Short mmCIF file of C-alpha atoms in Angstrom, two decimals:
data_model
loop_
_atom_site.label_atom_id
_atom_site.label_comp_id
_atom_site.label_asym_id
_atom_site.label_seq_id
_atom_site.Cartn_x
_atom_site.Cartn_y
_atom_site.Cartn_z
CA UNK A 1 34.43 -10.19 -211.75
CA UNK A 2 35.75 -12.98 -213.92
CA UNK A 3 33.20 -15.78 -214.32
CA UNK A 4 34.83 -19.03 -215.36
CA UNK A 5 32.67 -21.46 -217.26
CA UNK A 6 33.21 -25.16 -217.70
CA UNK A 7 31.21 -27.10 -220.28
CA UNK A 8 31.51 -30.74 -219.33
CA UNK A 9 31.63 -33.38 -222.00
CA UNK A 10 28.20 -34.63 -223.00
CA UNK A 11 27.19 -37.97 -221.55
CA UNK A 12 24.74 -40.31 -223.18
CA UNK A 13 22.85 -42.00 -220.40
CA UNK A 14 19.73 -44.02 -219.93
CA UNK A 15 16.95 -42.98 -217.63
CA UNK A 16 17.92 -45.29 -214.78
CA UNK A 17 21.50 -44.00 -214.86
CA UNK A 18 20.65 -40.33 -214.43
CA UNK A 19 20.57 -40.27 -210.65
CA UNK A 20 23.94 -41.94 -210.13
CA UNK A 21 25.68 -39.96 -212.84
CA UNK A 22 24.38 -36.62 -211.63
CA UNK A 23 25.13 -37.36 -208.00
CA UNK A 24 28.68 -38.29 -208.94
CA UNK A 25 29.30 -35.18 -211.01
CA UNK A 26 27.56 -32.62 -208.80
CA UNK A 27 29.09 -33.89 -205.57
CA UNK A 28 32.55 -34.00 -207.13
CA UNK A 29 32.25 -30.36 -208.16
CA UNK A 30 30.88 -29.25 -204.79
CA UNK A 31 33.62 -31.17 -202.96
CA UNK A 32 36.18 -29.10 -204.85
CA UNK A 33 34.42 -25.94 -203.82
CA UNK A 34 33.77 -26.75 -200.17
CA UNK A 35 36.97 -25.28 -198.83
CA UNK A 36 35.90 -25.20 -195.21
CA UNK A 37 36.06 -28.09 -192.80
CA UNK A 38 34.46 -31.17 -194.32
CA UNK A 39 34.41 -34.87 -193.50
CA UNK A 40 34.88 -36.52 -196.88
CA UNK A 41 32.71 -39.53 -197.52
CA UNK A 42 33.51 -42.07 -200.23
CA UNK A 43 30.54 -43.25 -202.23
CA UNK A 44 30.65 -46.23 -204.58
CA UNK A 45 28.42 -46.06 -207.60
CA UNK A 46 26.25 -49.12 -208.00
CA UNK A 47 26.09 -49.08 -211.78
CA UNK A 48 29.73 -48.25 -212.45
CA UNK A 49 33.06 -49.07 -210.88
CA UNK A 50 33.71 -45.54 -209.76
CA UNK A 51 34.11 -44.10 -206.30
CA UNK A 52 33.43 -40.42 -205.84
CA UNK A 53 33.68 -38.15 -202.83
CA UNK A 54 30.93 -36.32 -201.00
CA UNK A 55 31.37 -33.63 -198.37
CA UNK A 56 29.62 -35.72 -195.75
CA UNK A 57 26.86 -33.15 -195.29
CA UNK A 58 23.35 -34.57 -195.07
CA UNK A 59 21.69 -31.25 -195.94
CA UNK A 60 23.80 -30.82 -199.03
CA UNK A 61 23.02 -34.37 -200.10
CA UNK A 62 19.31 -33.67 -199.66
CA UNK A 63 19.44 -30.46 -201.72
CA UNK A 64 21.28 -32.14 -204.56
CA UNK A 65 18.93 -35.12 -204.54
CA UNK A 66 15.93 -32.78 -204.69
CA UNK A 67 17.31 -31.08 -207.76
CA UNK A 68 18.03 -34.43 -209.36
CA UNK A 69 14.42 -35.49 -208.67
CA UNK A 70 13.15 -32.35 -210.40
CA UNK A 71 15.42 -33.00 -213.31
CA UNK A 72 14.23 -36.59 -213.65
CA UNK A 73 10.62 -35.34 -213.66
CA UNK A 74 11.52 -32.91 -216.41
CA UNK A 75 13.19 -35.68 -218.43
CA UNK A 76 10.10 -37.84 -218.13
CA UNK A 77 8.04 -35.04 -219.65
CA UNK A 78 10.63 -34.33 -222.35
CA UNK A 79 11.94 -37.70 -223.49
CA UNK A 80 14.86 -38.08 -225.89
CA UNK A 81 16.03 -34.53 -225.41
CA UNK A 82 19.46 -33.17 -224.74
CA UNK A 83 19.54 -31.30 -221.48
CA UNK A 84 21.84 -29.17 -219.42
CA UNK A 85 22.13 -28.70 -215.68
CA UNK A 86 23.98 -25.67 -214.45
CA UNK A 87 25.80 -25.57 -211.12
CA UNK A 88 26.79 -21.98 -210.34
CA UNK A 89 28.84 -20.47 -207.56
CA UNK A 90 28.34 -16.84 -206.65
CA UNK A 91 29.14 -14.12 -204.19
CA UNK A 92 26.43 -12.06 -202.60
CA UNK A 93 27.07 -8.35 -202.90
CA UNK A 94 24.96 -5.64 -201.42
CA UNK A 95 24.00 -2.74 -203.61
CA UNK A 96 21.89 0.37 -203.54
CA UNK A 97 18.24 -0.66 -203.27
CA UNK A 98 15.85 0.80 -205.78
CA UNK A 99 12.26 0.33 -206.81
CA UNK A 100 13.10 -2.40 -209.25
CA UNK A 101 16.10 -4.14 -207.81
CA UNK A 102 16.92 -5.99 -204.62
CA UNK A 103 19.38 -4.88 -202.02
CA UNK A 104 21.69 -7.73 -202.81
CA UNK A 105 22.90 -9.14 -206.04
CA UNK A 106 24.58 -12.35 -206.98
CA UNK A 107 27.90 -12.15 -208.73
CA UNK A 108 28.53 -15.46 -210.39
CA UNK A 109 32.19 -16.40 -210.46
CA UNK A 110 31.91 -19.96 -211.77
CA UNK A 111 29.43 -22.01 -213.78
CA UNK A 112 29.52 -25.71 -214.56
CA UNK A 113 27.33 -27.13 -217.30
CA UNK A 114 26.52 -30.80 -217.06
CA UNK A 115 25.38 -31.97 -220.49
CA UNK A 116 23.25 -35.07 -220.68
CA UNK A 117 21.65 -36.84 -223.57
CA UNK A 118 19.06 -39.11 -222.04
CA UNK A 119 18.24 -41.93 -224.40
CA UNK A 120 15.58 -44.55 -224.29
CA UNK A 121 16.91 -48.08 -224.04
CA UNK A 122 16.53 -49.52 -227.56
CA UNK A 123 14.12 -52.40 -227.73
CA UNK A 124 15.60 -55.51 -229.19
CA UNK A 125 13.86 -56.29 -232.42
CA UNK A 126 14.46 -59.80 -233.54
CA UNK A 127 15.58 -59.41 -237.08
CA UNK A 128 14.99 -62.31 -239.45
CA UNK A 129 18.66 -62.93 -240.00
CA UNK A 130 19.26 -63.43 -236.29
CA UNK A 131 16.03 -65.20 -235.54
CA UNK A 132 17.62 -68.59 -235.15
CA UNK A 133 20.33 -67.29 -232.85
CA UNK A 134 17.79 -65.58 -230.62
CA UNK A 135 15.83 -68.73 -230.21
CA UNK A 136 18.94 -70.56 -229.09
CA UNK A 137 20.24 -67.81 -226.76
CA UNK A 138 18.07 -64.72 -226.78
CA UNK A 139 19.85 -62.90 -223.94
CA UNK A 140 23.50 -63.23 -224.82
CA UNK A 141 23.90 -60.56 -227.50
CA UNK A 142 21.70 -58.17 -225.50
CA UNK A 143 23.82 -58.73 -222.38
CA UNK A 144 27.04 -58.19 -224.31
CA UNK A 145 25.69 -55.04 -225.88
CA UNK A 146 24.53 -53.78 -222.53
CA UNK A 147 27.84 -54.40 -220.81
CA UNK A 148 29.72 -52.82 -223.71
CA UNK A 149 27.50 -49.78 -223.48
CA UNK A 150 27.90 -49.68 -219.71
CA UNK A 151 31.69 -49.73 -220.08
CA UNK A 152 31.50 -46.81 -222.50
CA UNK A 153 29.36 -44.75 -220.16
CA UNK A 154 31.74 -45.52 -217.30
CA UNK A 155 34.73 -44.43 -219.38
CA UNK A 156 32.92 -41.23 -220.36
CA UNK A 157 32.00 -40.51 -216.77
CA UNK A 158 35.62 -40.98 -215.74
CA UNK A 159 36.61 -38.52 -218.46
CA UNK A 160 34.17 -36.00 -217.09
CA UNK A 161 35.56 -36.41 -213.58
CA UNK A 162 39.08 -35.87 -214.87
CA UNK A 163 37.81 -32.86 -216.77
CA UNK A 164 36.54 -31.44 -213.48
CA UNK A 165 39.87 -32.12 -211.76
CA UNK A 166 41.75 -30.51 -214.61
CA UNK A 167 39.57 -27.42 -214.59
CA UNK A 168 39.86 -27.03 -210.81
CA UNK A 169 43.64 -27.25 -211.10
CA UNK A 170 44.02 -24.91 -214.05
CA UNK A 171 41.74 -22.17 -212.84
CA UNK A 172 42.27 -21.11 -209.26
CA UNK A 173 42.67 -17.32 -209.28
CA UNK A 174 38.98 -16.57 -209.72
CA UNK A 175 37.97 -18.55 -206.61
CA UNK A 176 37.09 -16.07 -203.85
CA UNK A 177 39.11 -16.00 -200.63
CA UNK A 178 38.14 -18.54 -198.01
CA UNK A 179 36.09 -17.05 -195.20
CA UNK A 180 36.55 -18.22 -191.66
CA UNK A 181 33.83 -20.64 -190.59
CA UNK A 182 32.25 -20.89 -194.03
CA UNK A 183 32.23 -24.38 -195.48
CA UNK A 184 30.63 -23.87 -198.88
CA UNK A 185 30.60 -21.02 -201.31
CA UNK A 186 27.00 -20.08 -202.09
CA UNK A 187 25.78 -22.11 -205.04
CA UNK A 188 22.67 -22.82 -207.06
CA UNK A 189 21.66 -25.65 -209.33
CA UNK A 190 19.53 -24.74 -212.32
CA UNK A 191 17.66 -27.39 -214.21
CA UNK A 192 15.48 -26.99 -217.27
CA UNK A 193 12.03 -25.96 -216.14
CA UNK A 194 8.72 -27.13 -217.55
CA UNK A 195 9.02 -24.73 -220.45
CA UNK A 196 12.25 -24.23 -222.31
CA UNK A 197 11.68 -20.49 -222.53
CA UNK A 198 11.73 -20.25 -218.73
CA UNK A 199 15.09 -21.99 -218.72
CA UNK A 200 16.28 -19.46 -221.25
CA UNK A 201 15.07 -16.63 -218.98
CA UNK A 202 17.12 -18.07 -216.11
CA UNK A 203 20.15 -17.95 -218.34
CA UNK A 204 19.52 -14.35 -219.32
CA UNK A 205 19.04 -13.37 -215.68
CA UNK A 206 22.37 -14.96 -214.85
CA UNK A 207 24.07 -13.16 -217.70
CA UNK A 208 22.77 -9.84 -216.42
CA UNK A 209 24.01 -10.60 -212.92
CA UNK A 210 27.43 -11.75 -214.07
CA UNK A 211 27.83 -8.73 -216.31
CA UNK A 212 28.96 -10.47 -219.48
CA UNK A 213 27.66 -13.11 -221.83
CA UNK A 214 27.93 -16.69 -220.70
CA UNK A 215 30.75 -18.29 -222.61
CA UNK A 216 29.74 -21.44 -224.31
CA UNK A 217 32.69 -23.45 -225.50
CA UNK B 1 43.67 -47.43 -185.76
CA UNK B 2 46.20 -48.48 -188.32
CA UNK B 3 49.69 -49.71 -187.63
CA UNK B 4 52.41 -48.70 -189.99
CA UNK B 5 55.44 -50.78 -190.49
CA UNK B 6 58.17 -49.82 -192.86
CA UNK B 7 56.61 -46.85 -194.64
CA UNK B 8 56.71 -44.12 -191.96
CA UNK B 9 60.30 -44.95 -191.00
CA UNK B 10 61.15 -45.15 -194.67
CA UNK B 11 59.71 -41.70 -195.16
CA UNK B 12 61.45 -40.32 -192.08
CA UNK B 13 64.80 -41.75 -193.18
CA UNK B 14 64.20 -40.38 -196.62
CA UNK B 15 63.77 -36.87 -195.23
CA UNK B 16 66.85 -37.17 -193.03
CA UNK B 17 68.96 -38.18 -196.00
CA UNK B 18 67.65 -35.52 -198.34
CA UNK B 19 70.40 -33.14 -199.38
CA UNK B 20 68.02 -30.39 -200.29
CA UNK B 21 64.35 -29.53 -200.13
CA UNK B 22 64.43 -29.12 -203.88
CA UNK B 23 65.12 -32.73 -204.59
CA UNK B 24 62.14 -34.49 -206.10
CA UNK B 25 60.19 -37.00 -204.04
CA UNK B 26 59.16 -40.07 -205.95
CA UNK B 27 56.55 -42.34 -204.40
CA UNK B 28 55.83 -45.63 -206.09
CA UNK B 29 52.83 -47.81 -205.45
CA UNK B 30 53.98 -51.30 -206.28
CA UNK B 31 51.91 -54.34 -206.95
CA UNK B 32 53.92 -57.25 -205.65
CA UNK B 33 53.22 -60.81 -206.42
CA UNK B 34 53.64 -63.07 -203.43
CA UNK B 35 56.48 -65.59 -203.49
CA UNK B 36 55.68 -68.67 -205.53
CA UNK B 37 56.82 -71.05 -202.84
CA UNK B 38 54.63 -69.72 -200.08
CA UNK B 39 51.31 -71.08 -199.03
CA UNK B 40 49.81 -68.95 -196.30
CA UNK B 41 47.52 -71.75 -195.17
CA UNK B 42 49.83 -74.73 -195.00
CA UNK B 43 53.12 -72.84 -195.15
CA UNK B 44 54.31 -75.35 -197.67
CA UNK B 45 55.37 -75.08 -201.30
CA UNK B 46 52.57 -74.84 -203.79
CA UNK B 47 53.45 -77.10 -206.69
CA UNK B 48 50.64 -75.82 -208.92
CA UNK B 49 51.95 -72.26 -208.83
CA UNK B 50 55.51 -73.38 -209.50
CA UNK B 51 54.22 -75.34 -212.49
CA UNK B 52 52.38 -72.35 -213.89
CA UNK B 53 55.38 -70.14 -213.49
CA UNK B 54 57.27 -72.05 -216.09
CA UNK B 55 54.71 -71.15 -218.71
CA UNK B 56 54.69 -67.42 -219.29
CA UNK B 57 51.82 -67.62 -221.68
CA UNK B 58 49.41 -69.29 -219.33
CA UNK B 59 49.35 -66.59 -216.75
CA UNK B 60 50.05 -63.00 -217.69
CA UNK B 61 50.18 -62.09 -214.02
CA UNK B 62 53.76 -63.34 -213.78
CA UNK B 63 55.59 -60.16 -214.73
CA UNK B 64 59.17 -59.15 -214.92
CA UNK B 65 60.59 -62.47 -215.76
CA UNK B 66 63.14 -60.47 -217.74
CA UNK B 67 64.61 -58.68 -214.79
CA UNK B 68 67.56 -57.36 -216.80
CA UNK B 69 65.22 -55.66 -219.25
CA UNK B 70 63.28 -53.66 -216.69
CA UNK B 71 66.31 -52.69 -214.70
CA UNK B 72 64.27 -51.10 -211.96
CA UNK B 73 61.77 -53.60 -210.64
CA UNK B 74 62.44 -56.72 -208.70
CA UNK B 75 60.97 -59.97 -209.83
CA UNK B 76 57.24 -60.11 -209.23
CA UNK B 77 56.85 -56.36 -208.81
CA UNK B 78 55.09 -53.86 -210.98
CA UNK B 79 54.93 -50.14 -210.41
CA UNK B 80 51.32 -49.23 -210.96
CA UNK B 81 51.56 -45.63 -209.84
CA UNK B 82 54.46 -43.23 -209.62
CA UNK B 83 53.99 -39.89 -207.97
CA UNK B 84 56.42 -37.01 -208.42
CA UNK B 85 56.48 -34.17 -205.93
CA UNK B 86 58.98 -31.39 -206.30
CA UNK B 87 59.41 -27.82 -205.25
CA UNK B 88 61.19 -25.99 -208.06
CA UNK B 89 63.13 -23.09 -206.79
CA UNK B 90 62.82 -19.69 -208.46
CA UNK B 91 66.39 -18.44 -208.77
CA UNK B 92 67.49 -14.91 -208.04
CA UNK B 93 64.54 -13.96 -205.88
CA UNK B 94 64.51 -13.30 -202.17
CA UNK B 95 61.77 -15.38 -200.60
CA UNK B 96 61.24 -13.03 -197.73
CA UNK B 97 60.87 -9.85 -199.80
CA UNK B 98 57.66 -7.83 -199.69
CA UNK B 99 55.62 -6.12 -197.02
CA UNK B 100 53.99 -7.99 -194.17
CA UNK B 101 50.54 -7.35 -195.58
CA UNK B 102 51.36 -8.60 -199.07
CA UNK B 103 53.07 -11.60 -197.46
CA UNK B 104 49.88 -12.35 -195.52
CA UNK B 105 47.75 -12.01 -198.66
CA UNK B 106 50.12 -14.27 -200.54
CA UNK B 107 49.95 -16.86 -197.80
CA UNK B 108 46.13 -16.81 -197.87
CA UNK B 109 46.14 -17.26 -201.63
CA UNK B 110 48.74 -20.01 -201.35
CA UNK B 111 46.69 -21.78 -198.70
CA UNK B 112 43.62 -21.65 -200.94
CA UNK B 113 45.51 -23.07 -203.91
CA UNK B 114 47.05 -25.84 -201.83
CA UNK B 115 43.65 -26.74 -200.48
CA UNK B 116 42.27 -26.94 -204.02
CA UNK B 117 45.20 -29.13 -204.97
CA UNK B 118 44.56 -31.43 -202.02
CA UNK B 119 40.89 -31.70 -202.87
CA UNK B 120 41.63 -32.76 -206.41
CA UNK B 121 44.34 -35.13 -205.18
CA UNK B 122 41.82 -36.76 -202.86
CA UNK B 123 39.38 -37.30 -205.74
CA UNK B 124 42.10 -38.44 -208.16
CA UNK B 125 43.31 -41.16 -205.81
CA UNK B 126 39.95 -42.82 -206.09
CA UNK B 127 39.84 -42.71 -209.85
CA UNK B 128 43.15 -44.45 -210.47
CA UNK B 129 43.22 -48.22 -211.08
CA UNK B 130 45.25 -48.93 -207.91
CA UNK B 131 42.30 -47.89 -205.82
CA UNK B 132 40.21 -50.74 -207.15
CA UNK B 133 42.93 -53.22 -206.19
CA UNK B 134 43.10 -51.63 -202.76
CA UNK B 135 39.37 -52.08 -202.34
CA UNK B 136 39.52 -55.67 -203.55
CA UNK B 137 42.22 -56.47 -201.00
CA UNK B 138 40.29 -54.67 -198.31
CA UNK B 139 36.92 -56.23 -198.89
CA UNK B 140 37.77 -59.75 -199.86
CA UNK B 141 38.02 -62.48 -197.27
CA UNK B 142 40.40 -64.29 -199.59
CA UNK B 143 44.15 -64.43 -199.22
CA UNK B 144 45.36 -62.83 -202.41
CA UNK B 145 48.37 -63.67 -204.52
CA UNK B 146 49.58 -60.08 -204.46
CA UNK B 147 49.96 -57.06 -202.26
CA UNK B 148 50.53 -53.35 -202.56
CA UNK B 149 53.74 -51.74 -201.34
CA UNK B 150 54.96 -48.18 -201.14
CA UNK B 151 58.46 -47.08 -202.06
CA UNK B 152 59.82 -43.60 -201.50
CA UNK B 153 62.94 -42.30 -203.22
CA UNK B 154 64.34 -39.20 -204.80
CA UNK B 155 65.18 -40.63 -208.17
CA UNK B 156 62.95 -41.30 -211.11
CA UNK B 157 63.93 -44.73 -212.37
CA UNK B 158 62.90 -45.08 -215.98
CA UNK B 159 60.44 -47.64 -217.17
CA UNK B 160 60.80 -49.97 -220.09
CA UNK B 161 59.28 -48.87 -223.37
CA UNK B 162 56.60 -51.50 -222.97
CA UNK B 163 55.71 -50.27 -219.49
CA UNK B 164 55.69 -46.64 -220.58
CA UNK B 165 53.28 -47.44 -223.35
CA UNK B 166 50.87 -48.83 -220.76
CA UNK B 167 51.07 -45.75 -218.59
CA UNK B 168 49.36 -42.40 -218.61
CA UNK B 169 50.48 -39.20 -217.00
CA UNK B 170 48.37 -36.66 -215.22
CA UNK B 171 49.82 -33.27 -214.33
CA UNK B 172 48.45 -31.18 -211.54
CA UNK B 173 48.88 -27.50 -212.27
CA UNK B 174 51.92 -26.23 -210.32
CA UNK B 175 51.22 -23.98 -207.38
CA UNK B 176 53.31 -20.83 -207.20
CA UNK B 177 55.00 -20.15 -203.92
CA UNK B 178 57.11 -17.25 -202.79
CA UNK B 179 60.28 -19.16 -203.60
CA UNK B 180 59.28 -21.12 -206.66
CA UNK B 181 56.54 -23.55 -207.44
CA UNK B 182 55.25 -26.87 -206.19
CA UNK B 183 54.89 -29.46 -208.92
CA UNK B 184 52.95 -32.69 -208.68
CA UNK B 185 52.24 -35.34 -211.27
CA UNK B 186 51.40 -39.01 -211.46
CA UNK B 187 52.28 -41.73 -213.91
CA UNK B 188 49.84 -44.60 -213.69
CA UNK B 189 48.91 -47.75 -215.49
CA UNK B 190 45.62 -47.18 -217.19
CA UNK B 191 44.75 -50.83 -216.97
CA UNK B 192 46.03 -53.53 -214.67
CA UNK B 193 45.59 -57.22 -215.33
CA UNK B 194 42.53 -58.50 -213.58
CA UNK B 195 43.88 -59.37 -210.17
CA UNK B 196 40.51 -60.63 -208.94
CA UNK B 197 40.79 -63.65 -211.21
CA UNK B 198 44.12 -64.66 -209.73
CA UNK B 199 44.38 -67.68 -207.51
CA UNK B 200 43.39 -66.96 -204.00
CA UNK B 201 42.84 -69.00 -200.92
CA UNK B 202 40.03 -68.49 -198.48
CA UNK B 203 41.31 -67.36 -195.12
CA UNK B 204 41.33 -70.24 -192.72
CA UNK B 205 39.43 -69.60 -189.51
CA UNK B 206 42.51 -69.72 -187.31
CA UNK B 207 42.88 -67.82 -184.11
CA UNK B 208 45.77 -65.41 -184.35
CA UNK B 209 47.05 -64.81 -180.81
CA UNK B 210 49.50 -62.04 -181.63
CA UNK B 211 47.21 -59.83 -183.67
CA UNK B 212 47.99 -56.12 -183.82
CA UNK B 213 46.49 -54.48 -180.78
CA UNK B 214 46.44 -57.55 -178.61
CA UNK B 215 48.05 -57.40 -175.17
CA UNK B 216 50.81 -59.63 -176.51
CA UNK B 217 52.05 -57.00 -178.98
CA UNK B 218 53.21 -53.43 -178.74
CA UNK B 219 50.53 -50.75 -178.56
CA UNK B 220 49.47 -49.35 -181.87
CA UNK B 221 51.24 -46.24 -183.06
CA UNK B 222 49.06 -43.30 -183.87
CA UNK B 223 49.43 -41.85 -187.29
CA UNK B 224 48.58 -38.37 -188.51
CA UNK B 225 45.31 -38.25 -190.38
CA UNK B 226 45.04 -36.74 -193.80
CA UNK B 227 44.51 -32.98 -193.45
CA UNK B 228 41.25 -32.80 -195.36
CA UNK B 229 39.49 -34.86 -192.72
CA UNK B 230 40.85 -32.97 -189.75
CA UNK B 231 40.39 -29.37 -188.67
CA UNK B 232 43.21 -27.29 -190.00
CA UNK B 233 44.59 -24.56 -187.78
CA UNK B 234 45.04 -22.00 -190.51
CA UNK B 235 46.47 -19.34 -188.25
CA UNK B 236 49.19 -21.68 -187.14
CA UNK B 237 49.80 -22.74 -190.73
CA UNK B 238 49.95 -19.18 -192.01
CA UNK B 239 52.13 -17.88 -189.25
CA UNK B 240 55.10 -19.90 -190.46
CA UNK B 241 57.88 -17.98 -192.09
CA UNK B 242 57.50 -18.14 -195.88
CA UNK B 243 60.84 -19.81 -196.28
CA UNK B 244 59.58 -22.80 -194.33
CA UNK B 245 56.30 -23.11 -196.24
CA UNK B 246 57.82 -25.25 -198.95
CA UNK B 247 59.12 -27.68 -196.32
CA UNK B 248 55.64 -28.09 -194.95
CA UNK B 249 54.02 -28.31 -198.37
CA UNK B 250 56.38 -31.03 -199.45
CA UNK B 251 55.95 -32.86 -196.16
CA UNK B 252 52.19 -32.35 -196.38
CA UNK B 253 51.87 -33.81 -199.86
CA UNK B 254 54.34 -36.61 -199.44
CA UNK B 255 52.69 -37.60 -196.18
CA UNK B 256 49.34 -37.72 -197.93
CA UNK B 257 50.75 -39.86 -200.71
CA UNK B 258 52.79 -42.07 -198.43
CA UNK B 259 49.92 -42.58 -196.00
CA UNK B 260 47.76 -43.67 -198.91
CA UNK B 261 50.42 -46.02 -200.25
CA UNK B 262 51.04 -47.45 -196.80
CA UNK B 263 47.34 -47.91 -196.20
CA UNK B 264 47.23 -49.90 -199.43
CA UNK B 265 50.17 -51.98 -198.18
CA UNK B 266 48.64 -52.60 -194.79
CA UNK B 267 45.37 -53.61 -196.34
CA UNK B 268 47.07 -56.09 -198.59
CA UNK B 269 48.80 -57.46 -195.50
CA UNK B 270 45.37 -58.11 -194.01
CA UNK B 271 44.62 -60.39 -196.87
CA UNK B 272 47.80 -62.26 -196.13
CA UNK B 273 46.34 -63.37 -192.82
CA UNK B 274 47.64 -60.62 -190.55
CA UNK B 275 44.87 -59.24 -188.43
CA UNK B 276 44.52 -55.52 -187.89
CA UNK B 277 42.19 -53.48 -185.77
#
């Protein structure tokens, strides 16, 4: 089976922005893959002027938030590191059971990689040349810098959302047929675990299930 | 409940007058500046606005003073989104050819692709700049100096070079049908002048006796909801003859776009002091 992979543009975010950014991206992807009956719910981001769409499913929201919590915990233990969250969609296929393998296997047909670079907010060091200015108005340049940075993150997030829309439109043939009564395709969200090697093992497992190397663009 | 005014009849008339299902459908979302000489509170001329209008530099919100140059927009109007929907026919192919089974498989695949298209359309609506204006009009208790209007036509009136430079295009991947392909794209202004800073008047706390839905007015008309929020009877959808699918697809998409545009228009009417329920 053809497994389509989408590497989303890397976003540079600060710690307090992670939750909103991830919710926006993950829910947008899942909304495009929930082809059963859904009640779309508009959600306004608090930090950015972006509205995204959720499926209106409380359970789904809970599962995604749990994963985001785990990711935030991982980030706190691994500061200033680039990280990747993988949202995969798969089909469950039954196969011949054996001593070493399960009766069912997962055939991944789509993988989304959300790339984040979580940065620490730079502390404002008062340089000698700007010392006088800071005394007069210490907050102004910091506020301007912050709002400029915020605008850049918002623009990047919008780009990522359009990237998702573009991918969904361009690649449709690999999406499995819609089953009656099924709202979501089975999915899993993989975050880096406490050790990087374990994350690598997850990737290798997925490659073995999907039958070919994961394409990294 | 939402009451439509001119948009649904405009859309119905549009369909009646269409010569062919293969004509494009062009839906414009227009940002219209309210007349300069209208004060919704006192219903009297507003001298300060008239004064500002003579100075083009002071207020960049006053567009299209060169009506001859644009050629397609009335004074005080700006097209902020233009949607193109068209079913391109595939010549020399019989739409009804193929076995019943392959036809059923094709319909399932077509349904899936249309659903994916609708999903991405739903998300895209909310990312375009017009949505922010819609929200501002919806949430603000102020009477705004502008409103949003829909316009449906079958011709693509060209923009000025200046306007085109301000616009971006997004193409949705065409969806193949048995008779051709369904094409959808949008031309939109990537940035719109900050309408929130425009002059606005707080709504006066007047009692409006003939509000929509009151016993004094006609009952509200129901309108069809957007398909993604309502159960879709797929069997009924799929049982249609393939040759009629394109009619329904076009109707489907244009309804979705027109409903959105009309909802924008109705919301902007609310900010003009017309109550809705």
